[in-house]
Amino acid sequence: MVEREGGPRPGGRSARVQASVHRATRDLLARMDRTAVTIPLIAAEAGVTPSTIYRRWGELNELLADVAVERLRPDMVPVETGHGRGDLLAWAEQYAEEMSSDLGREMIRDVLAAEGAAGPRRCCSYARQQIALIAERAAARGEAFPSLDAVLDGVIAPILFRILFDEALGNARVGELVERVFEGDRRGDDP
Amino acid sequence: MVEREGGPRPGGRSARVQASVHRATRDLLARMDRTAVTIPLIAAEAGVTPSTIYRRWGELNELLADVAVERLRPDMVPVETGHGRGDLLAWAEQYAEEMSSDLGREMIRDVLAAEGAAGPRRCCSYARQQIALIAERAAARGEAFPSLDAVLDGVIAPILFRILFDEALGNARVGELVERVFEGDRRGDDP
């Protein structure tokens, strides 16, 4: 099952403050250059005091990372195509497309700009959860499916690596990578 | 051959200014917290005016990225083990170790924090050049060797992805990834 990690108790005061500050941050980012966005501006937009934000997030980079991680949280279950390979291909193509968009790149950048590994790890865990869902559905149909690590290293890693350090991969190459992890899995089953 | 990219004409005034500013930045980063490092401090340390730095690098993030990219430039040819697979394994293990060190992580972070794709692409091209050297040596011995893209996606991508978003891979997993790209290559040669 998709586990909800991090974040305060839903509906509590703390959750309402967080939701309001996140919304204010997203609204400001949508209508002004990010270099112009400041904590006092966000506080005014959210109707909280700046010290509320400083107390909770420490600095702007941390808040921007938190907002980006939240946006990267999957809001739908992976498309069902009837078999695991098709599900993984559809998911990977959509992931590659979203992450290589301007908004996707900005979110990855914000996540990586904050101190500490918590934000990036949450992003990785979101991807893991989506792949695990696809794998569970495949297992329920009695299909072979590659290991989570094989999918992380063989499909997700190259998608993100190319976006960050090179040129985003097109669908043809994403398809090859998905084929590759299935071939590896089959070989592993039947050496 | 390893191509020297970017940077001014060696020995010229501009090259001397760059070398001096880079050295000053590295020295300051080594002896104080990076949040305390500023352009005026670097200028004083390098014996140039702050405006020289602003004119050339624009802002601190860009200078830090430039220094990090320069540090990531390989300063040795890949170790020779007598065969391509061993060369790639030795190179990948060393790369994974260096990049996952505190200094390595800081450099990757600085490179990704700057505006634009130039810095990250230079890092990617350094890795490409090293792999190309290993591949050339393998070809000269008549050995099969995987494509550059297969090595980038299958070895380098997971190493960096795990450092940035998860936990650094150990040597055992790096070894598996190297085996994987050779298996893929063999399968490609002989379907």
Short mmCIF file of C-alpha atoms in Angstrom, two decimals:
data_model
loop_
_atom_site.label_atom_id
_atom_site.label_comp_id
_atom_site.label_asym_id
_atom_site.label_seq_id
_atom_site.Cartn_x
_atom_site.Cartn_y
_atom_site.Cartn_z
CA MET A 1 0.00 0.00 0.00
CA VAL A 2 1.08 3.58 -0.52
CA GLU A 3 2.34 4.80 2.81
CA ARG A 4 1.86 8.45 3.65
CA GLU A 5 5.13 9.61 5.10
CA GLY A 6 6.09 12.85 6.82
CA GLY A 7 3.73 15.72 7.42
CA PRO A 8 1.64 16.52 10.46
CA ARG A 9 -1.63 14.91 11.62
CA PRO A 10 -4.29 15.69 8.99
CA GLY A 11 -6.79 18.37 10.01
CA GLY A 12 -4.74 19.65 12.97
CA ARG A 13 -3.65 23.27 13.31
CA SER A 14 -0.16 22.38 12.22
CA ALA A 15 -1.52 20.69 9.08
CA ARG A 16 -3.62 23.76 8.27
CA VAL A 17 -0.59 26.05 8.64
CA GLN A 18 1.45 23.76 6.43
CA ALA A 19 -1.25 23.58 3.76
CA SER A 20 -1.66 27.35 3.80
CA VAL A 21 2.08 28.05 3.58
CA HIS A 22 2.52 25.49 0.81
CA ARG A 23 -0.39 26.96 -1.15
CA ALA A 24 0.99 30.49 -0.72
CA THR A 25 4.42 29.35 -1.90
CA ARG A 26 3.02 27.63 -4.98
CA ASP A 27 0.88 30.68 -5.82
CA LEU A 28 3.83 33.06 -5.51
CA LEU A 29 6.11 30.78 -7.54
CA ALA A 30 3.44 30.69 -10.25
CA ARG A 31 3.20 34.46 -10.55
CA MET A 32 6.68 35.81 -9.86
CA ASP A 33 10.29 34.96 -10.49
CA ARG A 34 11.58 32.59 -7.83
CA THR A 35 14.47 34.90 -6.95
CA ALA A 36 11.82 37.46 -5.85
CA VAL A 37 10.04 35.02 -3.51
CA THR A 38 10.92 35.61 0.16
CA ILE A 39 9.70 34.24 3.47
CA PRO A 40 8.00 37.53 4.49
CA LEU A 41 6.10 37.53 1.16
CA ILE A 42 5.03 33.93 1.65
CA ALA A 43 3.98 34.67 5.23
CA ALA A 44 1.84 37.62 4.12
CA GLU A 45 0.23 35.52 1.37
CA ALA A 46 -0.43 32.64 3.78
CA GLY A 47 -1.72 34.85 6.60
CA VAL A 48 0.87 33.67 9.12
CA THR A 49 3.79 35.46 10.73
CA PRO A 50 7.24 35.09 9.18
CA SER A 51 8.48 33.61 12.47
CA THR A 52 6.00 30.74 12.07
CA ILE A 53 7.74 29.89 8.82
CA TYR A 54 11.26 30.40 10.16
CA ARG A 55 10.45 28.21 13.18
CA ARG A 56 9.13 25.40 11.06
CA TRP A 57 11.31 25.45 7.96
CA GLY A 58 14.40 27.38 9.08
CA GLU A 59 15.11 28.91 5.70
CA LEU A 60 13.60 29.46 2.28
CA ASN A 61 15.55 26.62 0.59
CA GLU A 62 14.04 24.14 3.05
CA LEU A 63 10.51 25.41 2.48
CA LEU A 64 10.93 25.34 -1.32
CA ALA A 65 12.26 21.78 -1.07
CA ASP A 66 9.32 20.76 1.12
CA VAL A 67 6.85 22.23 -1.36
CA ALA A 68 8.63 20.52 -4.25
CA VAL A 69 8.65 17.12 -2.49
CA GLU A 70 4.94 17.53 -1.79
CA ARG A 71 4.29 18.25 -5.46
CA LEU A 72 6.28 15.19 -6.43
CA ARG A 73 4.07 12.98 -4.25
CA PRO A 74 2.13 10.81 -6.71
CA ASP A 75 -1.53 11.75 -6.88
CA MET A 76 -2.74 8.80 -8.91
CA VAL A 77 -2.16 5.06 -9.06
CA PRO A 78 -0.14 3.89 -12.06
CA VAL A 79 -2.19 3.33 -15.22
CA GLU A 80 -3.31 -0.29 -15.69
CA THR A 81 -2.53 -1.77 -19.08
CA GLY A 82 -3.26 -5.40 -18.23
CA HIS A 83 0.37 -6.51 -17.73
CA GLY A 84 3.33 -5.38 -15.65
CA ARG A 85 5.60 -4.52 -18.53
CA GLY A 86 3.00 -2.23 -20.07
CA ASP A 87 2.27 -0.66 -16.69
CA LEU A 88 5.95 0.03 -16.08
CA LEU A 89 6.42 1.43 -19.57
CA ALA A 90 3.43 3.76 -19.24
CA TRP A 91 4.58 4.89 -15.79
CA ALA A 92 8.19 5.44 -16.91
CA GLU A 93 7.18 7.44 -19.99
CA GLN A 94 4.95 9.68 -17.91
CA TYR A 95 7.61 10.06 -15.21
CA ALA A 96 10.28 10.98 -17.78
CA GLU A 97 7.95 13.51 -19.37
CA GLU A 98 6.91 15.13 -16.09
CA MET A 99 10.39 15.28 -14.62
CA SER A 100 11.93 16.76 -17.78
CA SER A 101 9.34 19.56 -18.01
CA ASP A 102 10.35 23.00 -16.74
CA LEU A 103 8.26 22.48 -13.60
CA GLY A 104 9.72 19.02 -13.06
CA ARG A 105 13.30 20.26 -13.39
CA GLU A 106 12.57 23.12 -11.00
CA MET A 107 11.14 20.69 -8.44
CA ILE A 108 14.12 18.33 -8.67
CA ARG A 109 16.42 21.28 -8.29
CA ASP A 110 14.55 22.59 -5.24
CA VAL A 111 14.56 19.15 -3.65
CA LEU A 112 18.32 18.79 -4.14
CA ALA A 113 19.12 22.34 -2.99
CA ALA A 114 17.98 21.80 0.61
CA GLU A 115 20.34 20.56 3.32
CA GLY A 116 20.17 16.89 4.21
CA ALA A 117 18.95 13.79 2.45
CA ALA A 118 15.34 13.69 3.71
CA GLY A 119 13.71 15.40 0.70
CA PRO A 120 15.54 13.44 -2.00
CA ARG A 121 14.83 10.21 -0.12
CA ARG A 122 11.14 10.97 0.05
CA CYS A 123 11.15 11.48 -3.73
CA CYS A 124 12.90 8.17 -4.17
CA SER A 125 10.40 6.49 -1.87
CA TYR A 126 7.48 7.88 -3.90
CA ALA A 127 8.93 6.30 -7.02
CA ARG A 128 9.55 3.05 -5.11
CA GLN A 129 5.93 2.99 -3.93
CA GLN A 130 4.60 3.43 -7.45
CA ILE A 131 6.84 0.65 -8.78
CA ALA A 132 5.87 -1.57 -5.84
CA LEU A 133 2.19 -1.08 -6.72
CA ILE A 134 2.84 -2.11 -10.32
CA ALA A 135 4.87 -5.11 -9.09
CA GLU A 136 2.08 -6.18 -6.71
CA ARG A 137 -0.48 -6.08 -9.49
CA ALA A 138 1.85 -8.13 -11.70
CA ALA A 139 2.41 -10.65 -8.90
CA ALA A 140 -1.35 -10.93 -8.37
CA ARG A 141 -1.64 -11.92 -12.05
CA GLY A 142 1.19 -14.43 -11.64
CA GLU A 143 3.59 -12.47 -13.86
CA ALA A 144 7.36 -12.20 -13.36
CA PHE A 145 8.45 -8.66 -12.56
CA PRO A 146 11.96 -7.25 -12.01
CA SER A 147 13.15 -6.32 -8.53
CA LEU A 148 12.60 -2.81 -7.20
CA ASP A 149 16.36 -2.20 -7.23
CA ALA A 150 16.60 -3.30 -10.85
CA VAL A 151 13.88 -0.81 -11.81
CA LEU A 152 15.40 2.00 -9.73
CA ASP A 153 18.89 1.51 -11.20
CA GLY A 154 17.83 0.48 -14.67
CA VAL A 155 14.95 2.86 -15.44
CA ILE A 156 14.53 5.67 -12.90
CA ALA A 157 18.25 6.37 -12.44
CA PRO A 158 18.99 6.97 -16.14
CA ILE A 159 15.84 9.09 -16.54
CA LEU A 160 16.89 11.44 -13.72
CA PHE A 161 20.62 11.30 -14.48
CA ARG A 162 20.07 12.40 -18.08
CA ILE A 163 17.72 15.21 -17.04
CA LEU A 164 20.23 16.52 -14.50
CA PHE A 165 23.53 15.99 -16.33
CA ASP A 166 22.82 15.52 -20.02
CA GLU A 167 19.73 15.56 -22.24
CA ALA A 168 16.38 14.10 -21.26
CA LEU A 169 15.76 10.64 -22.72
CA GLY A 170 13.02 10.23 -25.30
CA ASN A 171 10.31 7.58 -25.17
CA ALA A 172 12.24 5.22 -27.46
CA ARG A 173 15.17 5.01 -25.06
CA VAL A 174 12.87 4.78 -22.02
CA GLY A 175 11.22 1.81 -23.75
CA GLU A 176 14.61 0.16 -24.26
CA LEU A 177 15.46 0.61 -20.59
CA VAL A 178 12.17 -1.01 -19.55
CA GLU A 179 12.87 -3.92 -21.94
CA ARG A 180 16.34 -4.23 -20.45
CA VAL A 181 15.12 -4.71 -16.86
CA PHE A 182 12.63 -7.33 -17.99
CA GLU A 183 15.32 -9.18 -19.94
CA GLY A 184 17.56 -9.12 -16.88
CA ASP A 185 14.71 -10.49 -14.78
CA ARG A 186 14.00 -13.33 -17.21
CA ARG A 187 17.68 -14.21 -17.36
CA GLY A 188 17.78 -14.20 -13.55
CA ASP A 189 14.82 -16.60 -13.38
CA ASP A 190 16.23 -18.99 -15.92
CA PRO A 191 20.01 -18.86 -15.94
CA MET B 1 41.58 11.60 -26.70
CA VAL B 2 40.64 13.62 -23.66
CA GLU B 3 39.55 17.01 -24.93
CA ARG B 4 40.09 20.04 -22.75
CA GLU B 5 36.88 21.99 -22.81
CA GLY B 6 36.03 25.46 -21.61
CA GLY B 7 38.42 27.76 -19.82
CA PRO B 8 40.54 30.58 -21.21
CA ARG B 9 43.80 30.34 -23.17
CA PRO B 10 46.41 28.81 -20.83
CA GLY B 11 48.96 31.29 -19.50
CA GLY B 12 46.98 34.42 -20.45
CA ARG B 13 45.91 37.06 -17.94
CA SER B 14 42.38 35.70 -17.88
CA ALA B 15 43.68 32.21 -17.13
CA ARG B 16 45.81 33.55 -14.28
CA VAL B 17 42.83 35.41 -12.79
CA GLN B 18 40.72 32.27 -13.07
CA ALA B 19 43.38 30.09 -11.46
CA SER B 20 43.86 32.56 -8.64
CA VAL B 21 40.12 32.94 -7.95
CA HIS B 22 39.60 29.17 -8.08
CA ARG B 23 42.51 28.60 -5.68
CA ALA B 24 41.20 31.28 -3.30
CA THR B 25 37.72 29.71 -3.37
CA ARG B 26 39.07 26.22 -2.65
CA ASP B 27 41.24 27.56 0.18
CA LEU B 28 38.34 29.41 1.79
CA LEU B 29 36.00 26.43 1.42
CA ALA B 30 38.63 24.26 3.10
CA ARG B 31 38.96 26.51 6.15
CA MET B 32 35.49 28.01 6.74
CA ASP B 33 31.85 27.05 6.52
CA ARG B 34 30.56 27.51 2.99
CA THR B 35 27.72 29.77 4.19
CA ALA B 36 30.43 32.21 5.37
CA VAL B 37 32.19 32.33 1.99
CA THR B 38 31.37 35.51 0.02
CA ILE B 39 32.60 37.08 -3.21
CA PRO B 40 34.36 39.98 -1.40
CA LEU B 41 36.23 37.43 0.78
CA ILE B 42 37.26 35.41 -2.25
CA ALA B 43 38.37 38.59 -4.05
CA ALA B 44 40.54 39.63 -1.10
CA GLU B 45 42.06 36.15 -0.88
CA ALA B 46 42.72 36.06 -4.65
CA GLY B 47 44.07 39.60 -4.83
CA VAL B 48 41.49 40.77 -7.36
CA THR B 49 38.62 43.24 -7.07
CA PRO B 50 35.14 41.89 -6.32
CA SER B 51 33.93 43.42 -9.58
CA THR B 52 36.36 41.19 -11.49
CA ILE B 53 34.56 38.21 -9.99
CA TYR B 54 31.06 39.63 -10.48
CA ARG B 55 31.87 40.45 -14.11
CA ARG B 56 33.15 36.99 -14.85
CA TRP B 57 30.92 34.72 -12.77
CA GLY B 58 27.88 36.89 -12.03
CA GLU B 59 27.15 35.37 -8.66
CA LEU B 60 28.60 33.11 -6.00
CA ASN B 61 26.60 30.02 -7.05
CA GLU B 62 28.09 30.21 -10.52
CA LEU B 63 31.63 30.55 -9.20
CA LEU B 64 31.16 27.64 -6.77
CA ALA B 65 29.80 25.52 -9.62
CA ASP B 66 32.73 26.45 -11.83
CA VAL B 67 35.20 25.50 -9.09
CA ALA B 68 33.36 22.22 -8.50
CA VAL B 69 33.31 21.33 -12.22
CA GLU B 70 37.04 22.05 -12.39
CA ARG B 71 37.65 19.76 -9.43
CA LEU B 72 35.61 17.04 -11.12
CA ARG B 73 37.80 17.21 -14.23
CA PRO B 74 39.67 13.89 -14.25
CA ASP B 75 43.37 14.31 -13.46
CA MET B 76 44.50 10.81 -14.37
CA VAL B 77 43.87 8.23 -17.09
CA PRO B 78 41.79 5.25 -15.97
CA VAL B 79 43.80 2.48 -14.34
CA GLU B 80 44.87 -0.27 -16.78
CA THR B 81 44.04 -3.79 -15.67
CA GLY B 82 44.72 -5.55 -18.97
CA HIS B 83 41.09 -5.82 -20.11
CA GLY B 84 38.15 -3.48 -20.60
CA ARG B 85 35.87 -5.07 -18.05
CA GLY B 86 38.50 -4.75 -15.32
CA ASP B 87 39.28 -1.18 -16.36
CA LEU B 88 35.61 -0.21 -16.22
CA LEU B 89 35.13 -1.92 -12.86
CA ALA B 90 38.17 -0.19 -11.35
CA TRP B 91 37.07 3.18 -12.74
CA ALA B 92 33.46 2.76 -11.57
CA GLU B 93 34.47 1.72 -8.05
CA GLN B 94 36.75 4.72 -7.73
CA TYR B 95 34.12 7.05 -9.19
CA ALA B 96 31.44 5.77 -6.80
CA GLU B 97 33.80 6.19 -3.86
CA GLU B 98 34.90 9.71 -4.80
CA MET B 99 31.43 10.97 -5.64
CA SER B 100 29.89 9.60 -2.44
CA SER B 101 32.54 11.23 -0.21
CA ASP B 102 31.57 14.46 1.56
CA LEU B 103 33.68 16.45 -0.89
CA GLY B 104 32.18 14.61 -3.84
CA ARG B 105 28.62 15.24 -2.68
CA GLU B 106 29.41 18.91 -2.11
CA MET B 107 30.83 19.21 -5.62
CA ILE B 108 27.82 17.54 -7.23
CA ARG B 109 25.55 19.83 -5.25
CA ASP B 110 27.47 22.95 -6.27
CA VAL B 111 27.42 21.88 -9.90
CA LEU B 112 23.65 21.34 -9.85
CA ALA B 113 22.92 24.56 -7.91
CA ALA B 114 24.08 26.89 -10.69
CA GLU B 115 21.75 28.17 -13.40
CA GLY B 116 21.87 26.44 -16.75
CA ALA B 117 22.99 23.03 -17.94
CA ALA B 118 26.62 23.85 -18.85
CA GLY B 119 28.24 22.68 -15.61
CA PRO B 120 26.37 19.39 -15.29
CA ARG B 121 27.04 18.65 -18.96
CA ARG B 122 30.75 19.23 -18.52
CA CYS B 123 30.71 16.71 -15.65
CA CYS B 124 28.89 14.23 -17.84
CA SER B 125 31.40 14.84 -20.65
CA TYR B 126 34.32 14.16 -18.27
CA ALA B 127 32.81 10.79 -17.43
CA ARG B 128 32.16 10.11 -21.13
CA GLN B 129 35.79 10.91 -21.96
CA GLN B 130 37.09 8.51 -19.34
CA ILE B 131 34.80 5.73 -20.55
CA ALA B 132 35.77 6.46 -24.16
CA LEU B 133 39.44 6.06 -23.23
CA ILE B 134 38.72 2.68 -21.65
CA ALA B 135 36.68 1.66 -24.70
CA GLU B 136 39.48 2.72 -27.08
CA ARG B 137 42.01 0.64 -25.20
CA ALA B 138 39.61 -2.33 -25.29
CA ALA B 139 39.06 -1.87 -29.04
CA ALA B 140 42.83 -1.72 -29.62
CA ARG B 141 43.06 -5.14 -27.95
CA GLY B 142 40.19 -6.43 -30.09
CA GLU B 143 37.79 -6.78 -27.14
CA ALA B 144 34.04 -6.16 -27.24
CA PHE B 145 33.00 -3.21 -25.06
CA PRO B 146 29.52 -1.81 -24.35
CA SER B 147 28.38 1.45 -25.93
CA LEU B 148 28.99 4.76 -24.14
CA ASP B 149 25.25 5.17 -23.64
CA ALA B 150 24.95 1.73 -22.09
CA VAL B 151 27.71 2.60 -19.60
CA LEU B 152 26.24 6.04 -18.85
CA ASP B 153 22.74 4.67 -18.23
CA GLY B 154 23.75 1.35 -16.72
CA VAL B 155 26.67 2.30 -14.45
CA ILE B 156 27.16 6.03 -14.00
CA ALA B 157 23.45 6.92 -13.74
CA PRO B 158 22.69 4.51 -10.84
CA ILE B 159 25.86 5.56 -8.99
CA LEU B 160 24.88 9.24 -9.08
CA PHE B 161 21.14 8.64 -8.66
CA ARG B 162 21.68 6.63 -5.47
CA ILE B 163 24.09 9.23 -4.05
CA LEU B 164 21.62 12.04 -4.71
CA PHE B 165 18.29 10.37 -3.89
CA ASP B 166 18.96 7.27 -1.82
CA GLU B 167 22.05 5.57 -0.36
CA ALA B 168 25.38 5.29 -2.12
CA LEU B 169 25.91 1.91 -3.78
CA GLY B 170 28.63 -0.36 -2.42
CA ASN B 171 31.30 -2.05 -4.53
CA ALA B 172 29.30 -5.29 -4.79
CA ARG B 173 26.39 -3.55 -6.51
CA VAL B 174 28.72 -1.47 -8.69
CA GLY B 175 30.31 -4.74 -9.79
CA GLU B 176 26.88 -6.15 -10.69
CA LEU B 177 26.08 -3.07 -12.76
CA VAL B 178 29.35 -3.41 -14.68
CA GLU B 179 28.59 -7.10 -15.31
CA ARG B 180 25.12 -6.12 -16.51
CA VAL B 181 26.37 -3.76 -19.24
CA PHE B 182 28.81 -6.38 -20.49
CA GLU B 183 26.08 -9.01 -20.58
CA GLY B 184 23.87 -6.60 -22.55
CA ASP B 185 26.71 -5.96 -24.96
CA ARG B 186 27.38 -9.67 -25.50
CA ARG B 187 23.70 -10.30 -26.06
CA GLY B 188 23.66 -7.42 -28.58
CA ASP B 189 26.60 -8.93 -30.49
CA ASP B 190 25.14 -12.40 -30.61
CA PRO B 191 21.36 -12.29 -30.45
#
